Short mmCIF file of C-alpha atoms in Angstrom, two decimals:
data_model
loop_
_atom_site.label_atom_id
_atom_site.label_comp_id
_atom_site.label_asym_id
_atom_site.label_seq_id
_atom_site.Cartn_x
_atom_site.Cartn_y
_atom_site.Cartn_z
CA UNK A 97 -105.94 -10.36 205.37
CA UNK A 98 -108.37 -10.42 208.40
CA UNK A 99 -111.72 -9.49 206.97
CA UNK A 100 -112.45 -7.10 209.74
CA UNK A 101 -109.24 -5.20 209.64
CA UNK A 102 -110.21 -4.08 205.71
CA UNK A 103 -113.17 -2.23 206.86
CA UNK A 104 -112.12 -0.92 210.00
CA UNK A 105 -112.68 2.72 210.55
CA UNK A 106 -111.29 5.19 213.06
CA UNK A 107 -110.88 8.86 213.80
CA UNK A 108 -107.03 10.23 214.15
CA UNK A 109 -106.56 13.56 216.01
CA UNK A 110 -103.37 14.96 214.88
CA UNK A 111 -101.45 18.18 216.31
CA UNK A 112 -100.14 20.35 213.95
CA UNK A 113 -96.43 19.16 212.30
CA UNK A 114 -93.60 20.61 213.35
CA UNK A 115 -90.14 20.44 212.57
CA UNK A 116 -87.31 18.51 214.66
CA UNK A 117 -84.01 19.87 214.49
CA UNK A 118 -80.72 18.22 215.56
CA UNK A 119 -80.15 18.71 219.56
CA UNK A 120 -76.86 20.18 218.68
CA UNK A 121 -74.61 22.30 216.53
CA UNK A 122 -73.99 20.77 213.17
CA UNK A 123 -72.13 21.52 210.15
CA UNK A 124 -73.74 23.89 207.45
CA UNK A 125 -72.27 22.78 204.01
CA UNK A 126 -73.09 21.16 200.60
CA UNK A 127 -73.12 17.68 200.51
CA UNK A 128 -73.60 15.76 196.89
CA UNK A 129 -75.55 12.72 196.34
CA UNK A 130 -74.00 9.91 194.55
CA UNK A 131 -74.68 9.26 190.72
CA UNK A 132 -76.82 5.79 192.47
CA UNK A 133 -78.90 8.04 194.87
CA UNK A 134 -80.14 10.69 192.60
CA UNK A 135 -81.29 8.55 189.96
CA UNK A 136 -85.10 9.63 188.44
CA UNK A 137 -86.37 6.35 189.64
CA UNK A 138 -85.51 7.02 193.77
CA UNK A 139 -87.08 10.54 193.37
CA UNK A 140 -90.01 10.19 195.53
CA UNK A 141 -90.90 9.59 199.38
CA UNK A 142 -91.29 5.87 200.60
CA UNK A 143 -93.45 5.38 203.45
CA UNK A 144 -92.61 2.89 206.29
CA UNK A 145 -94.94 1.61 209.79
CA UNK A 146 -94.24 0.10 212.66
CA UNK A 147 -97.16 -1.29 214.99
CA UNK A 148 -95.83 -1.34 218.75
CA UNK A 149 -97.50 -3.57 221.73
CA UNK A 150 -98.55 -1.73 224.97
CA UNK A 151 -95.71 -2.28 227.11
CA UNK A 152 -96.21 -2.33 231.52
CA UNK A 153 -92.50 -1.25 232.08
CA UNK A 154 -92.93 2.09 229.90
CA UNK A 155 -96.23 2.87 231.44
CA UNK A 156 -95.99 6.95 231.84
CA UNK A 157 -93.70 7.30 229.21
CA UNK A 158 -95.06 9.04 226.01
CA UNK A 159 -93.79 7.21 223.12
CA UNK A 160 -93.82 10.58 221.06
CA UNK A 161 -91.71 12.35 223.36
CA UNK A 162 -89.45 9.49 223.16
CA UNK A 163 -89.11 9.08 219.51
CA UNK A 164 -89.58 12.94 218.91
CA UNK A 165 -86.54 13.61 221.71
CA UNK A 166 -84.42 10.71 220.10
CA UNK A 167 -84.99 12.10 216.69
CA UNK A 168 -83.43 15.50 217.63
CA UNK A 169 -80.35 13.62 219.08
CA UNK A 170 -79.72 11.11 216.45
CA UNK A 171 -79.81 14.09 213.72
CA UNK A 172 -76.91 15.23 215.09
CA UNK A 173 -75.00 12.30 213.69
CA UNK A 174 -77.02 12.23 210.87
CA UNK A 175 -77.11 16.02 210.26
CA UNK A 176 -77.75 15.54 206.38
CA UNK A 177 -81.35 14.45 206.84
CA UNK A 178 -82.03 17.77 208.62
CA UNK A 179 -81.38 19.49 205.31
CA UNK A 180 -83.04 20.16 202.28
CA UNK A 181 -82.18 19.08 198.46
CA UNK A 182 -80.91 21.35 195.98
CA UNK A 183 -80.45 20.29 192.42
CA UNK A 184 -76.90 21.35 190.71
CA UNK A 185 -75.97 21.19 187.10
CA UNK A 186 -76.95 18.31 185.00
CA UNK A 187 -80.08 17.61 187.28
CA UNK A 188 -77.17 16.61 190.13
CA UNK A 189 -78.98 16.72 193.68
CA UNK A 190 -76.94 17.60 196.99
CA UNK A 191 -78.05 18.18 200.11
CA UNK A 192 -77.80 21.46 201.49
CA UNK A 193 -77.10 20.81 205.47
CA UNK A 194 -79.04 23.74 206.83
CA UNK A 195 -79.99 21.72 210.26
CA UNK A 196 -83.78 23.00 209.93
CA UNK A 197 -85.13 19.74 210.60
CA UNK A 198 -87.40 17.24 210.18
CA UNK A 199 -91.33 17.04 209.93
CA UNK A 200 -93.07 15.25 213.25
CA UNK A 201 -96.80 14.78 213.70
CA UNK A 202 -98.11 13.60 217.47
CA UNK A 203 -101.17 12.22 217.09
CA UNK A 204 -103.99 10.10 218.84
CA UNK A 205 -106.69 7.36 217.14
CA UNK A 206 -109.48 5.67 219.08
CA UNK A 207 -108.67 2.51 217.61
CA UNK A 208 -106.89 -0.91 219.63
CA UNK A 209 -104.02 -2.72 218.04
CA UNK A 210 -106.11 -6.02 218.24
CA UNK A 211 -108.57 -4.16 215.72
CA UNK A 212 -106.21 -4.46 212.93
CA UNK A 213 -106.42 -7.86 212.89
CA UNK A 214 -104.82 -10.91 214.09
CA UNK A 215 -102.21 -10.83 211.26
CA UNK A 216 -100.81 -7.39 210.44
CA UNK A 217 -100.00 -6.91 206.92
CA UNK A 218 -100.64 -4.38 204.32
CA UNK A 219 -102.77 -2.87 203.04
CA UNK A 220 -103.35 -1.06 206.54
CA UNK A 221 -106.86 0.89 206.73
CA UNK A 222 -106.52 4.42 207.21
CA UNK A 223 -102.67 4.52 206.37
CA UNK A 224 -103.48 7.99 205.25
CA UNK A 225 -104.18 9.15 208.49
CA UNK A 226 -101.35 7.35 209.91
CA UNK A 227 -98.55 8.77 207.73
CA UNK A 228 -100.16 12.44 207.03
CA UNK A 229 -98.93 13.75 203.66
CA UNK A 230 -98.42 17.47 205.22
CA UNK A 231 -99.55 19.89 202.32
CA UNK A 232 -96.31 20.78 200.26
CA UNK A 233 -94.00 18.77 201.86
CA UNK A 234 -93.69 15.61 199.00
CA UNK A 235 -91.71 17.65 196.83
CA UNK A 236 -88.71 16.53 195.98
CA UNK A 237 -86.40 20.20 196.22
CA UNK A 238 -86.60 22.25 199.31
CA UNK A 239 -88.69 19.90 201.51
CA UNK A 240 -87.94 17.74 204.45
CA UNK A 241 -86.47 14.53 203.82
CA UNK A 242 -87.85 12.51 206.42
CA UNK A 243 -91.48 12.91 208.25
CA UNK A 244 -92.47 11.24 211.29
CA UNK A 245 -95.58 10.53 212.97
CA UNK A 246 -96.29 9.07 216.52
CA UNK A 247 -100.10 7.52 216.80
CA UNK A 248 -100.90 6.68 220.13
CA UNK A 249 -103.54 3.54 220.74
CA UNK A 250 -106.43 3.69 223.12
CA UNK A 251 -104.70 0.29 224.14
CA UNK A 252 -101.71 1.84 224.95
CA UNK A 253 -99.72 0.79 222.10
CA UNK A 254 -99.06 3.08 219.08
CA UNK A 255 -97.87 3.04 215.53
CA UNK A 256 -94.60 4.78 214.54
CA UNK A 257 -94.90 6.16 210.84
CA UNK A 258 -91.71 7.24 208.79
CA UNK A 259 -91.62 8.64 205.29
CA UNK A 260 -88.07 9.16 203.73
CA UNK A 261 -87.08 10.76 200.82
CA UNK A 262 -85.78 7.65 198.69
CA UNK A 263 -82.79 9.48 197.05
CA UNK A 264 -81.16 9.68 200.27
CA UNK A 265 -81.16 5.99 201.58
CA UNK A 266 -82.25 2.79 200.46
CA UNK A 267 -83.97 0.57 203.05
CA UNK A 268 -80.59 -0.63 204.99
CA UNK A 269 -79.66 2.84 204.89
CA UNK A 270 -82.79 3.92 206.81
CA UNK A 271 -82.93 0.92 209.31
CA UNK A 272 -79.38 2.22 210.25
CA UNK A 273 -80.53 5.73 210.98
CA UNK A 274 -83.84 4.44 212.60
CA UNK A 275 -81.47 1.98 214.88
CA UNK A 276 -79.91 4.73 215.71
CA UNK A 277 -82.95 6.88 217.09
CA UNK A 278 -84.18 3.54 218.90
CA UNK A 279 -80.53 3.17 220.92
CA UNK A 280 -80.75 6.64 222.05
CA UNK A 281 -84.57 6.36 222.81
CA UNK A 282 -83.49 3.37 224.93
CA UNK A 283 -80.56 5.57 226.70
CA UNK A 284 -77.63 5.23 224.57
CA UNK A 285 -75.64 8.18 224.47
CA UNK A 286 -74.10 7.86 220.97
CA UNK A 287 -75.28 5.36 218.17
CA UNK A 288 -73.45 2.01 218.03
CA UNK A 289 -72.84 2.30 214.26
CA UNK A 290 -71.71 5.92 213.10
CA UNK A 291 -73.02 7.26 209.75
CA UNK A 292 -70.52 7.22 206.79
CA UNK A 293 -70.94 10.03 203.97
CA UNK A 294 -68.68 8.92 201.29
CA UNK A 295 -71.15 9.06 198.43
CA UNK A 296 -68.34 9.53 196.21
CA UNK A 297 -67.64 5.70 196.00
CA UNK A 298 -70.89 5.51 193.88
CA UNK A 299 -69.66 8.48 191.34
CA UNK A 300 -69.56 8.04 187.87
CA UNK A 301 -65.86 7.80 186.16
CA UNK A 302 -64.71 10.46 184.09
CA UNK A 303 -65.35 9.95 181.19
CA UNK A 304 -68.32 7.79 181.88
CA UNK A 305 -67.99 4.46 180.40
CA UNK A 306 -70.70 2.00 181.14
CA UNK A 307 -69.50 -1.71 180.53
CA UNK A 308 -73.05 -3.18 180.51
CA UNK A 309 -76.64 -3.27 178.43
CA UNK A 310 -78.25 -1.89 181.48
CA UNK A 311 -82.14 -3.07 179.64
CA UNK A 312 -83.20 -1.81 182.87
CA UNK A 313 -83.02 1.71 181.49
CA UNK A 314 -84.05 0.81 177.90
CA UNK A 315 -86.36 3.73 176.49
CA UNK A 316 -89.26 1.61 175.83
CA UNK A 317 -92.58 3.33 174.14
CA UNK A 318 -95.60 2.18 175.96
CA UNK A 319 -97.75 1.65 172.21
CA UNK A 320 -100.13 -0.69 173.84
CA UNK A 321 -101.12 1.26 176.80
CA UNK A 322 -99.52 -1.22 178.91
CA UNK A 323 -98.55 1.11 182.01
CA UNK A 324 -101.19 0.08 184.58
CA UNK A 325 -104.34 2.29 185.28
CA UNK A 326 -104.65 3.51 188.77
CA UNK A 327 -108.32 3.70 189.01
CA UNK A 328 -109.95 0.43 190.53
CA UNK A 329 -106.28 -1.00 191.56
CA UNK A 330 -106.73 -4.32 194.13
CA UNK A 331 -104.31 -4.11 197.18
CA UNK A 332 -104.20 -7.76 198.62
CA UNK A 333 -101.13 -9.26 200.22
CA UNK A 334 -99.96 -13.06 199.66
CA UNK A 335 -98.00 -14.85 202.65
CA UNK A 336 -95.70 -17.89 201.93
CA UNK A 337 -94.37 -19.78 204.73
CA UNK A 338 -91.92 -22.78 204.31
CA UNK A 339 -94.90 -25.03 202.99
CA UNK A 340 -96.04 -22.48 200.71
CA UNK A 341 -92.29 -21.97 199.01
CA UNK A 342 -91.65 -25.67 199.25
CA UNK A 343 -95.16 -25.86 197.18
CA UNK A 344 -93.54 -23.14 194.33
CA UNK A 345 -90.17 -24.38 194.43
CA UNK A 346 -91.29 -28.24 193.69
CA UNK A 347 -92.27 -26.70 189.80
CA UNK A 348 -88.69 -26.18 189.03
CA UNK A 349 -86.59 -28.39 187.22
CA UNK A 350 -84.10 -30.53 189.79
CA UNK A 351 -80.83 -28.83 189.44
CA UNK A 352 -82.74 -25.44 190.02
CA UNK A 353 -84.87 -26.34 192.84
CA UNK A 354 -81.50 -27.18 194.88
CA UNK A 355 -79.53 -23.80 193.54
CA UNK A 356 -82.55 -21.12 193.44
CA UNK A 357 -82.75 -18.93 196.48
CA UNK A 358 -85.95 -17.79 197.85
CA UNK A 359 -86.01 -14.60 196.62
CA UNK A 360 -85.32 -16.03 193.17
CA UNK A 361 -88.31 -18.51 193.56
CA UNK A 362 -90.84 -16.13 194.59
CA UNK A 363 -89.93 -13.34 192.34
CA UNK A 364 -89.94 -15.84 189.29
CA UNK A 365 -93.56 -17.21 190.80
CA UNK A 366 -94.82 -13.34 191.11
CA UNK A 367 -93.29 -12.54 187.51
CA UNK A 368 -95.31 -15.62 185.90
CA UNK A 369 -98.15 -15.23 187.40
CA UNK A 370 -98.69 -11.29 187.00
CA UNK A 371 -97.87 -11.46 183.24
CA UNK A 372 -100.90 -14.02 182.82
CA UNK A 373 -102.93 -11.93 184.88
CA UNK A 374 -101.89 -8.88 182.94
CA UNK A 375 -102.48 -11.12 179.49
CA UNK A 376 -100.27 -8.82 177.51
CA UNK A 377 -99.86 -9.71 173.80
CA UNK A 378 -97.34 -12.87 173.14
CA UNK A 379 -94.69 -10.65 171.63
CA UNK A 380 -94.71 -8.10 174.28
CA UNK A 381 -91.39 -7.95 176.11
CA UNK A 382 -91.93 -8.33 179.51
CA UNK A 383 -89.13 -6.83 182.52
CA UNK A 384 -88.83 -8.17 185.53
CA UNK A 385 -86.68 -5.83 187.83
CA UNK A 386 -84.98 -6.98 190.98
CA UNK A 387 -83.49 -5.01 193.70
CA UNK A 388 -79.67 -6.24 194.57
CA UNK A 389 -77.93 -4.64 197.40
CA UNK A 390 -74.27 -4.18 196.27
CA UNK A 391 -72.75 -3.98 200.41
CA UNK A 392 -70.25 -6.84 200.40
CA UNK A 393 -70.23 -7.41 196.55
CA UNK A 394 -68.44 -9.91 194.96
CA UNK A 395 -65.69 -7.16 193.18
CA UNK A 396 -63.24 -6.14 195.90
CA UNK A 397 -64.04 -2.53 194.90
CA UNK A 398 -67.67 -2.55 195.43
CA UNK A 399 -66.93 -2.86 199.32
CA UNK A 400 -69.05 -0.32 200.88
CA UNK A 401 -68.09 0.38 204.46
CA UNK A 402 -70.04 -0.27 207.49
CA UNK A 403 -72.12 2.79 208.42
CA UNK A 404 -72.66 4.08 204.76
CA UNK A 405 -76.61 4.85 204.74
CA UNK A 406 -76.84 5.68 200.82
CA UNK A 407 -78.66 4.06 198.37
CA UNK A 408 -76.29 0.95 197.59
CA UNK A 409 -78.28 -1.57 194.99
CA UNK A 410 -78.87 -1.73 191.79
CA UNK A 411 -81.91 -2.69 189.40
CA UNK A 412 -80.62 -5.73 187.48
CA UNK A 413 -83.82 -7.12 184.83
CA UNK A 414 -84.78 -10.28 183.53
CA UNK A 415 -86.35 -9.91 180.24
CA UNK A 416 -89.23 -12.14 178.19
CA UNK A 417 -91.52 -12.03 175.38
CA UNK A 418 -95.14 -12.53 177.35
CA UNK A 419 -95.92 -15.56 174.91
CA UNK A 420 -92.74 -17.52 176.49
CA UNK A 421 -93.00 -16.22 180.42
CA UNK A 422 -96.68 -17.67 180.20
CA UNK A 423 -96.33 -20.70 178.25
CA UNK A 424 -92.90 -22.21 179.67
CA UNK A 425 -92.33 -23.87 183.07
CA UNK A 426 -91.58 -21.77 186.12
CA UNK A 427 -88.21 -22.44 185.73
CA UNK A 428 -87.73 -20.23 182.97
CA UNK A 429 -88.56 -17.33 184.64
CA UNK A 430 -86.69 -18.21 187.78
CA UNK A 431 -83.41 -18.75 185.50
CA UNK A 432 -83.59 -15.55 184.15
CA UNK A 433 -83.95 -13.92 187.36
CA UNK A 434 -81.20 -16.11 188.73
CA UNK A 435 -79.02 -14.55 185.81
CA UNK A 436 -79.78 -11.16 186.18
CA UNK A 437 -78.99 -11.27 189.82
CA UNK A 438 -75.61 -12.81 189.04
CA UNK A 439 -74.72 -9.79 186.76
CA UNK A 440 -74.26 -7.59 190.06
CA UNK A 441 -70.96 -6.49 191.42
CA UNK A 442 -68.57 -3.17 191.72
CA UNK A 443 -67.81 -3.04 187.87
CA UNK A 444 -71.69 -3.17 187.30
CA UNK A 445 -72.07 -0.65 189.88
CA UNK A 446 -69.59 1.88 188.39
CA UNK A 447 -71.45 1.18 185.50
CA UNK A 448 -74.96 2.15 186.27
CA UNK A 449 -72.94 5.51 187.82
CA UNK A 450 -71.55 6.18 184.25
CA UNK A 451 -74.79 5.48 182.29
CA UNK A 452 -76.61 8.05 184.59
CA UNK A 453 -74.03 10.88 184.44
CA UNK A 454 -74.22 9.67 180.20
CA UNK A 455 -78.08 9.46 179.63
CA UNK A 456 -79.23 12.58 182.37
CA UNK A 457 -80.20 10.17 185.18
CA UNK A 458 -82.95 8.46 183.51
CA UNK A 459 -85.83 6.59 185.35
CA UNK A 460 -85.77 2.61 184.87
CA UNK A 461 -88.20 1.10 182.34
CA UNK A 462 -91.73 0.84 184.16
CA UNK A 463 -93.59 0.30 180.42
CA UNK A 464 -94.17 -3.71 180.97
CA UNK A 465 -92.04 -4.00 183.97
CA UNK A 466 -92.45 -5.20 187.75
CA UNK A 467 -89.87 -4.81 190.29
CA UNK A 468 -89.32 -6.72 193.59
CA UNK A 469 -87.46 -5.61 196.42
CA UNK A 470 -86.45 -7.88 199.25
CA UNK A 471 -86.25 -6.26 202.73
CA UNK A 472 -86.55 -9.45 204.78
CA UNK A 473 -82.77 -8.87 206.33
CA UNK A 474 -83.38 -5.08 206.16
CA UNK A 475 -84.15 -5.10 210.05
CA UNK A 476 -87.48 -3.31 210.23
CA UNK A 477 -88.46 -5.90 212.70
CA UNK A 478 -85.76 -5.57 215.06
CA UNK A 479 -86.48 -1.65 215.68
CA UNK A 480 -87.17 -1.06 219.78
CA UNK A 481 -87.56 2.24 220.86
CA UNK A 482 -88.07 0.93 224.79
CA UNK A 483 -91.46 -0.83 223.78
CA UNK A 484 -89.90 -4.14 222.47
CA UNK A 485 -89.95 -5.06 218.94
CA UNK A 486 -92.73 -4.12 216.43
CA UNK A 487 -95.65 -6.73 215.61
CA UNK A 488 -95.02 -5.60 212.22
CA UNK A 489 -92.23 -3.32 211.12
CA UNK A 490 -91.69 -2.53 207.34
CA UNK A 491 -92.88 -0.96 203.95
CA UNK A 492 -96.37 0.68 204.61
CA UNK A 493 -97.69 -0.59 201.22
CA UNK A 494 -97.05 -2.32 197.58
CA UNK A 495 -96.71 -0.33 194.85
CA UNK A 496 -95.16 2.41 195.94
CA UNK A 497 -92.91 5.22 194.09
CA UNK A 498 -93.75 7.19 190.92
CA UNK A 499 -95.28 4.40 189.20
CA UNK A 500 -97.93 2.57 191.70
CA UNK A 501 -98.55 -0.94 191.03
CA UNK A 502 -95.24 -1.74 189.77
CA UNK A 503 -93.22 -2.50 193.06
CA UNK A 504 -93.78 -5.09 195.39
CA UNK A 505 -91.73 -6.00 198.54
CA UNK A 506 -91.13 -9.45 200.35
CA UNK A 507 -91.18 -8.66 204.26
CA UNK A 508 -90.55 -10.95 207.03
CA UNK A 509 -93.86 -11.94 208.71
CA UNK A 510 -95.27 -14.20 211.55
CA UNK A 511 -98.90 -15.08 210.45
CA UNK A 512 -101.92 -15.62 212.73
CA UNK A 513 -100.53 -19.39 213.16
CA UNK A 514 -97.35 -18.11 214.39
CA UNK A 515 -95.92 -19.32 211.09
CA UNK A 516 -92.58 -17.46 209.92
CA UNK A 517 -92.50 -16.93 206.27
CA UNK A 518 -92.62 -13.53 203.91
CA UNK A 519 -95.35 -11.25 203.20
CA UNK A 520 -95.75 -9.84 199.36
CA UNK A 521 -98.04 -6.79 199.06
CA UNK A 522 -99.46 -6.83 195.46
CA UNK A 523 -101.28 -4.06 193.80
CA UNK A 524 -103.20 -4.70 190.43
CA UNK A 525 -106.32 -3.78 188.70
CA UNK A 526 -109.16 -5.27 190.11
CA UNK A 527 -109.76 -8.29 187.32
CA UNK A 528 -106.39 -8.83 186.98
CA UNK A 529 -106.05 -9.82 190.64
CA UNK A 530 -108.42 -12.50 190.68
CA UNK A 531 -106.46 -13.98 187.73
CA UNK A 532 -103.22 -13.79 189.26
CA UNK A 533 -105.27 -15.45 192.37
CA UNK A 534 -106.24 -18.17 190.23
CA UNK A 535 -102.38 -18.76 188.73
CA UNK A 536 -101.12 -18.55 192.08
CA UNK A 537 -103.06 -21.20 193.30
CA UNK A 538 -101.79 -23.37 190.71
CA UNK A 539 -98.09 -22.81 191.84
CA UNK A 540 -99.14 -23.28 195.58
CA UNK A 541 -100.34 -27.29 194.77
CA UNK A 542 -97.20 -29.08 195.04
CA UNK A 543 -96.21 -30.67 191.75
CA UNK A 544 -94.36 -33.77 193.54
CA UNK A 545 -94.74 -34.54 196.73
CA UNK A 546 -93.53 -31.96 199.10
CA UNK A 547 -93.10 -34.15 202.22
CA UNK A 548 -90.67 -36.15 200.64
CA UNK A 549 -88.74 -32.95 200.16
CA UNK A 550 -89.89 -30.94 202.74
CA UNK A 551 -86.85 -31.03 205.67
CA UNK A 552 -84.68 -29.73 202.65
CA UNK A 553 -86.97 -27.15 201.54
CA UNK A 554 -87.83 -25.92 205.16
CA UNK A 555 -84.14 -24.85 205.32
CA UNK A 556 -83.94 -23.23 201.64
CA UNK A 557 -87.19 -21.62 202.27
CA UNK A 558 -86.49 -19.75 205.25
#
């Protein structure tokens, strides 16, 4: 992170938040969410942020007005976003399609884009001012499902922050909606991808019959107080370009080195280093939860239609005793992650939906757990509202959700040297972060001569 950016101070002047309703008439109806959507672990608002440079061709155009108008028109197609959540019997969530609209904030900041540093990456200074939590807006029920804030910068660029009620959509679903907004902002009359609701595709069977152990939803008592305390949290981002991924990969057994995906390599690495850093008792069970997208899954019945914008992913989990995870080679952690990911298909998704109904929609286990979500292919970096692609686009911070510090995102990124790679924001208690950096340093030193394996590694790393 650029040193100057960390201490950056600026003032944001906001206009009063307003509701932006659909630009035309929309149906008034009650639409049930899927049994994947309304699980406890998704009942929170998640922020994303996009930074845009000044564009001479757009001089005279106000980004706030352009985005506000495009959002209003996009909501005609995506009208459930303009509604409010209600809870039905059995904690079932449904959208009351009222057409009330989404929150929109227009703002100005006395700061230039370059003041944020050469390499824009989380954590961002002044984030609370760039995605303002309008009082009373962050409840689950009866509040706007989206919040937009357009902050104009003194250089002519702007920042677009969006906060989403996660039960409505996953990253891919949100990008699909924002892509529609972007297309309309650039002059299209209708979005190129039309929305598909079809939440019944991921509803439980009757009667529910889970077919997997689903250890991601184990009820685990926090006997040793291992849920991370929220005070004294350190936020830091780590960059993995082709060279760094190759170095970590060099620590794997030769067969696994070729077969493991970049997500599996980095997730295994993060899990191992984080466990060493937190120093739990050797016999404590540690969990690595992976977000696995079910779109285009292996089982033909898992085929989610194009245009579906609900949550279509599972939380498969790798489980290991802390002592083994710390003592054994990196290959051990990566292999466990690979096996957990491999479980997810159409049958697995139906099994999760069944378990949700059977057990009252539980939260995934957060005790001694860590979660990684890959948004490298979600498409935040492609969103062009007329000013070109963003300098940075993606999650606003790491550790979001009901339990901060538990989740990390893998975000596509170009560093200050112009190298493409992945940036991963981490959130840990201060002393643990120092130990994490030390452990990560060991795995970033190649175990074999990376130069020998580098041509192949570049291809697999990116």
